[in-house]
JSON list of C-alpha atoms in Angstrom, two decimals:
[
{"chain": "A", "resi": 1, "resn": "MET", "atom": "CA", "xyz": [13.43, 30.27, -2.09]},
{"chain": "A", "resi": 2, "resn": "ARG", "atom": "CA", "xyz": [12.09, 28.68, -5.13]},
{"chain": "A", "resi": 3, "resn": "LEU", "atom": "CA", "xyz": [11.06, 29.93, -8.60]},
{"chain": "A", "resi": 4, "resn": "LEU", "atom": "CA", "xyz": [9.09, 28.20, -11.07]},
{"chain": "A", "resi": 5, "resn": "ASP", "atom": "CA", "xyz": [8.99, 28.92, -14.70]},
{"chain": "A", "resi": 6, "resn": "SER", "atom": "CA", "xyz": [5.42, 28.13, -16.71]},
{"chain": "A", "resi": 7, "resn": "SER", "atom": "CA", "xyz": [6.60, 24.38, -16.30]},
{"chain": "A", "resi": 8, "resn": "GLY", "atom": "CA", "xyz": [7.27, 24.51, -12.91]},
{"chain": "A", "resi": 9, "resn": "LEU", "atom": "CA", "xyz": [10.82, 23.17, -13.46]},
{"chain": "A", "resi": 10, "resn": "LEU", "atom": "CA", "xyz": [13.31, 25.97, -13.09]},
{"chain": "A", "resi": 11, "resn": "VAL", "atom": "CA", "xyz": [14.85, 26.59, -9.13]},
{"chain": "A", "resi": 12, "resn": "VAL", "atom": "CA", "xyz": [17.24, 29.16, -7.65]},
{"chain": "A", "resi": 13, "resn": "ALA", "atom": "CA", "xyz": [19.65, 27.87, -5.56]},
{"chain": "A", "resi": 14, "resn": "GLY", "atom": "CA", "xyz": [19.59, 29.05, -2.03]},
{"chain": "A", "resi": 15, "resn": "GLY", "atom": "CA", "xyz": [21.31, 28.48, 1.36]},
{"chain": "A", "resi": 16, "resn": "THR", "atom": "CA", "xyz": [24.15, 27.37, 2.50]},
{"chain": "A", "resi": 17, "resn": "THR", "atom": "CA", "xyz": [23.77, 24.58, 4.54]},
{"chain": "A", "resi": 18, "resn": "GLN", "atom": "CA", "xyz": [21.38, 21.51, 4.41]},
{"chain": "A", "resi": 19, "resn": "ALA", "atom": "CA", "xyz": [18.81, 23.20, 6.69]},
{"chain": "A", "resi": 20, "resn": "THR", "atom": "CA", "xyz": [19.01, 26.20, 4.85]},
{"chain": "A", "resi": 21, "resn": "ALA", "atom": "CA", "xyz": [19.00, 24.74, 0.83]},
{"chain": "A", "resi": 22, "resn": "THR", "atom": "CA", "xyz": [15.82, 24.89, -1.77]},
{"chain": "A", "resi": 23, "resn": "LEU", "atom": "CA", "xyz": [14.15, 22.11, -1.62]},
{"chain": "A", "resi": 24, "resn": "LEU", "atom": "CA", "xyz": [13.90, 20.35, -5.04]},
{"chain": "A", "resi": 25, "resn": "VAL", "atom": "CA", "xyz": [10.46, 18.95, -5.06]},
{"chain": "A", "resi": 26, "resn": "ASN", "atom": "CA", "xyz": [9.80, 18.38, -8.85]},
{"chain": "A", "resi": 27, "resn": "GLY", "atom": "CA", "xyz": [11.49, 14.69, -10.87]},
{"chain": "A", "resi": 28, "resn": "MET", "atom": "CA", "xyz": [13.18, 17.25, -12.99]},
{"chain": "A", "resi": 29, "resn": "ASN", "atom": "CA", "xyz": [15.29, 20.53, -11.80]},
{"chain": "A", "resi": 30, "resn": "GLY", "atom": "CA", "xyz": [16.66, 23.09, -13.29]},
{"chain": "A", "resi": 31, "resn": "ILE", "atom": "CA", "xyz": [18.94, 25.63, -11.69]},
{"chain": "A", "resi": 32, "resn": "LEU", "atom": "CA", "xyz": [18.58, 28.69, -13.27]},
{"chain": "A", "resi": 33, "resn": "THR", "atom": "CA", "xyz": [20.66, 30.95, -10.72]},
{"chain": "A", "resi": 34, "resn": "ALA", "atom": "CA", "xyz": [23.30, 29.72, -8.11]},
{"chain": "A", "resi": 35, "resn": "ALA", "atom": "CA", "xyz": [25.01, 32.04, -5.90]},
{"chain": "A", "resi": 36, "resn": "SER", "atom": "CA", "xyz": [28.37, 31.05, -4.93]},
{"chain": "A", "resi": 37, "resn": "GLY", "atom": "CA", "xyz": [28.06, 28.29, -1.76]},
{"chain": "A", "resi": 38, "resn": "SER", "atom": "CA", "xyz": [24.23, 27.77, -2.49]},
{"chain": "A", "resi": 39, "resn": "GLY", "atom": "CA", "xyz": [22.76, 24.77, -2.67]},
{"chain": "A", "resi": 40, "resn": "VAL", "atom": "CA", "xyz": [19.74, 22.31, -3.00]},
{"chain": "A", "resi": 41, "resn": "ILE", "atom": "CA", "xyz": [18.04, 19.61, -1.22]},
{"chain": "A", "resi": 42, "resn": "LEU", "atom": "CA", "xyz": [16.73, 16.48, -2.68]},
{"chain": "A", "resi": 43, "resn": "ASN", "atom": "CA", "xyz": [13.35, 15.63, -1.51]},
{"chain": "A", "resi": 44, "resn": "SER", "atom": "CA", "xyz": [12.56, 13.32, 1.59]},
{"chain": "A", "resi": 45, "resn": "ASN", "atom": "CA", "xyz": [9.88, 12.31, 0.93]},
{"chain": "A", "resi": 46, "resn": "SER", "atom": "CA", "xyz": [11.12, 10.20, -2.54]},
{"chain": "A", "resi": 47, "resn": "LEU", "atom": "CA", "xyz": [10.36, 6.31, -2.48]},
{"chain": "A", "resi": 48, "resn": "THR", "atom": "CA", "xyz": [12.52, 3.76, -3.23]},
{"chain": "A", "resi": 49, "resn": "SER", "atom": "CA", "xyz": [13.28, 3.19, -6.99]},
{"chain": "A", "resi": 50, "resn": "ASP", "atom": "CA", "xyz": [12.06, 7.24, -7.46]},
{"chain": "A", "resi": 51, "resn": "CYS", "atom": "CA", "xyz": [14.57, 9.86, -9.01]},
{"chain": "A", "resi": 52, "resn": "GLN", "atom": "CA", "xyz": [15.40, 13.35, -9.15]},
{"chain": "A", "resi": 53, "resn": "VAL", "atom": "CA", "xyz": [17.26, 14.77, -12.11]},
{"chain": "A", "resi": 54, "resn": "VAL", "atom": "CA", "xyz": [19.07, 18.32, -11.50]},
{"chain": "A", "resi": 55, "resn": "TYR", "atom": "CA", "xyz": [20.65, 20.12, -13.97]},
{"chain": "A", "resi": 56, "resn": "ASN", "atom": "CA", "xyz": [23.21, 23.21, -13.02]},
{"chain": "A", "resi": 57, "resn": "GLY", "atom": "CA", "xyz": [22.27, 25.94, -15.53]},
{"chain": "A", "resi": 58, "resn": "GLY", "atom": "CA", "xyz": [23.86, 28.81, -13.01]},
{"chain": "A", "resi": 59, "resn": "ALA", "atom": "CA", "xyz": [27.25, 30.57, -13.13]},
{"chain": "A", "resi": 60, "resn": "ASN", "atom": "CA", "xyz": [28.60, 28.82, -10.17]},
{"chain": "A", "resi": 61, "resn": "ALA", "atom": "CA", "xyz": [28.92, 25.06, -8.65]},
{"chain": "A", "resi": 62, "resn": "VAL", "atom": "CA", "xyz": [25.93, 24.18, -6.42]},
{"chain": "A", "resi": 63, "resn": "LYS", "atom": "CA", "xyz": [26.42, 21.78, -3.26]},
{"chain": "A", "resi": 64, "resn": "VAL", "atom": "CA", "xyz": [22.97, 18.84, -3.49]},
{"chain": "A", "resi": 65, "resn": "TYR", "atom": "CA", "xyz": [22.02, 17.67, -0.30]},
{"chain": "A", "resi": 66, "resn": "PRO", "atom": "CA", "xyz": [20.63, 14.18, 0.99]},
{"chain": "A", "resi": 67, "resn": "PRO", "atom": "CA", "xyz": [17.76, 14.33, 2.13]},
{"chain": "A", "resi": 68, "resn": "ILE", "atom": "CA", "xyz": [18.40, 14.24, 6.49]},
{"chain": "A", "resi": 69, "resn": "GLY", "atom": "CA", "xyz": [19.99, 11.06, 7.59]},
{"chain": "A", "resi": 70, "resn": "SER", "atom": "CA", "xyz": [20.56, 9.81, 4.60]},
{"chain": "A", "resi": 71, "resn": "LYS", "atom": "CA", "xyz": [23.97, 10.13, 2.19]},
{"chain": "A", "resi": 72, "resn": "ILE", "atom": "CA", "xyz": [24.92, 10.17, -1.64]},
{"chain": "A", "resi": 73, "resn": "ASN", "atom": "CA", "xyz": [27.10, 7.79, -3.09]},
{"chain": "A", "resi": 74, "resn": "ALA", "atom": "CA", "xyz": [29.92, 6.93, -0.60]},
{"chain": "A", "resi": 75, "resn": "LEU", "atom": "CA", "xyz": [29.76, 10.46, 1.09]},
{"chain": "A", "resi": 76, "resn": "PRO", "atom": "CA", "xyz": [29.16, 11.04, 5.14]},
{"chain": "A", "resi": 77, "resn": "THR", "atom": "CA", "xyz": [25.57, 10.97, 6.20]},
{"chain": "A", "resi": 78, "resn": "ASN", "atom": "CA", "xyz": [24.02, 14.53, 5.34]},
{"chain": "A", "resi": 79, "resn": "THR", "atom": "CA", "xyz": [27.27, 15.83, 2.78]},
{"chain": "A", "resi": 80, "resn": "ALA", "atom": "CA", "xyz": [26.31, 17.71, -0.08]},
{"chain": "A", "resi": 81, "resn": "THR", "atom": "CA", "xyz": [27.91, 16.67, -3.44]},
{"chain": "A", "resi": 82, "resn": "THR", "atom": "CA", "xyz": [29.11, 19.61, -5.56]},
{"chain": "A", "resi": 83, "resn": "LEU", "atom": "CA", "xyz": [27.14, 20.04, -8.72]},
{"chain": "A", "resi": 84, "resn": "ALA", "atom": "CA", "xyz": [29.45, 21.90, -11.86]},
{"chain": "A", "resi": 85, "resn": "PRO", "atom": "CA", "xyz": [28.19, 24.34, -13.78]},
{"chain": "A", "resi": 86, "resn": "ASN", "atom": "CA", "xyz": [26.60, 22.81, -17.04]},
{"chain": "A", "resi": 87, "resn": "THR", "atom": "CA", "xyz": [26.63, 19.48, -15.71]},
{"chain": "A", "resi": 88, "resn": "VAL", "atom": "CA", "xyz": [23.49, 17.21, -14.71]},
{"chain": "A", "resi": 89, "resn": "CYS", "atom": "CA", "xyz": [23.20, 14.74, -12.52]},
{"chain": "A", "resi": 90, "resn": "ILE", "atom": "CA", "xyz": [20.36, 11.65, -11.89]},
{"chain": "A", "resi": 91, "resn": "PHE", "atom": "CA", "xyz": [19.52, 10.97, -8.24]},
{"chain": "A", "resi": 92, "resn": "TRP", "atom": "CA", "xyz": [18.28, 7.23, -7.75]},
{"chain": "A", "resi": 93, "resn": "PHE", "atom": "CA", "xyz": [16.72, 6.86, -4.16]},
{"chain": "A", "resi": 94, "resn": "LEU", "atom": "CA", "xyz": [17.97, 3.18, -3.86]},
{"chain": "A", "resi": 95, "resn": "ASN", "atom": "CA", "xyz": [16.32, 2.90, -0.19]},
{"chain": "A", "resi": 96, "resn": "ASP", "atom": "CA", "xyz": [15.43, 5.44, 2.92]},
{"chain": "A", "resi": 97, "resn": "THR", "atom": "CA", "xyz": [19.32, 6.20, 3.73]},
{"chain": "A", "resi": 98, "resn": "GLN", "atom": "CA", "xyz": [21.17, 5.61, 0.32]},
{"chain": "A", "resi": 99, "resn": "VAL", "atom": "CA", "xyz": [21.04, 7.88, -3.00]},
{"chain": "A", "resi": 100, "resn": "ILE", "atom": "CA", "xyz": [22.77, 7.12, -5.51]},
{"chain": "A", "resi": 101, "resn": "GLY", "atom": "CA", "xyz": [24.32, 9.98, -8.00]},
{"chain": "A", "resi": 102, "resn": "VAL", "atom": "CA", "xyz": [25.07, 9.43, -11.65]},
{"chain": "A", "resi": 103, "resn": "LEU", "atom": "CA", "xyz": [26.77, 12.41, -13.31]},
{"chain": "A", "resi": 104, "resn": "SER", "atom": "CA", "xyz": [27.00, 13.19, -16.75]},
{"chain": "A", "resi": 105, "resn": "ALA", "atom": "CA", "xyz": [30.51, 14.12, -18.50]}
]
């Protein structure tokens, strides 16, 4: 499920697995609503050195999944990282299988 505001940047986290998570298609993504256990997945069409910024403005933590076949930082392949409410993470695409997440304080 995807909810866009007039700027096209706000999303609703959905699904509870990598296969059912909401696809993030923008470079800047603000999560408006996050049900417990919900998630988003980074865009698999991103190229090396691209980035996606994800801000969780929802009331619950959100699972952020890498593209299928990739991993975030030192997590196992296809494993989500958790983004707490009111935090932001910049996800840099190092190559086809490695995403680097830089988390705010």
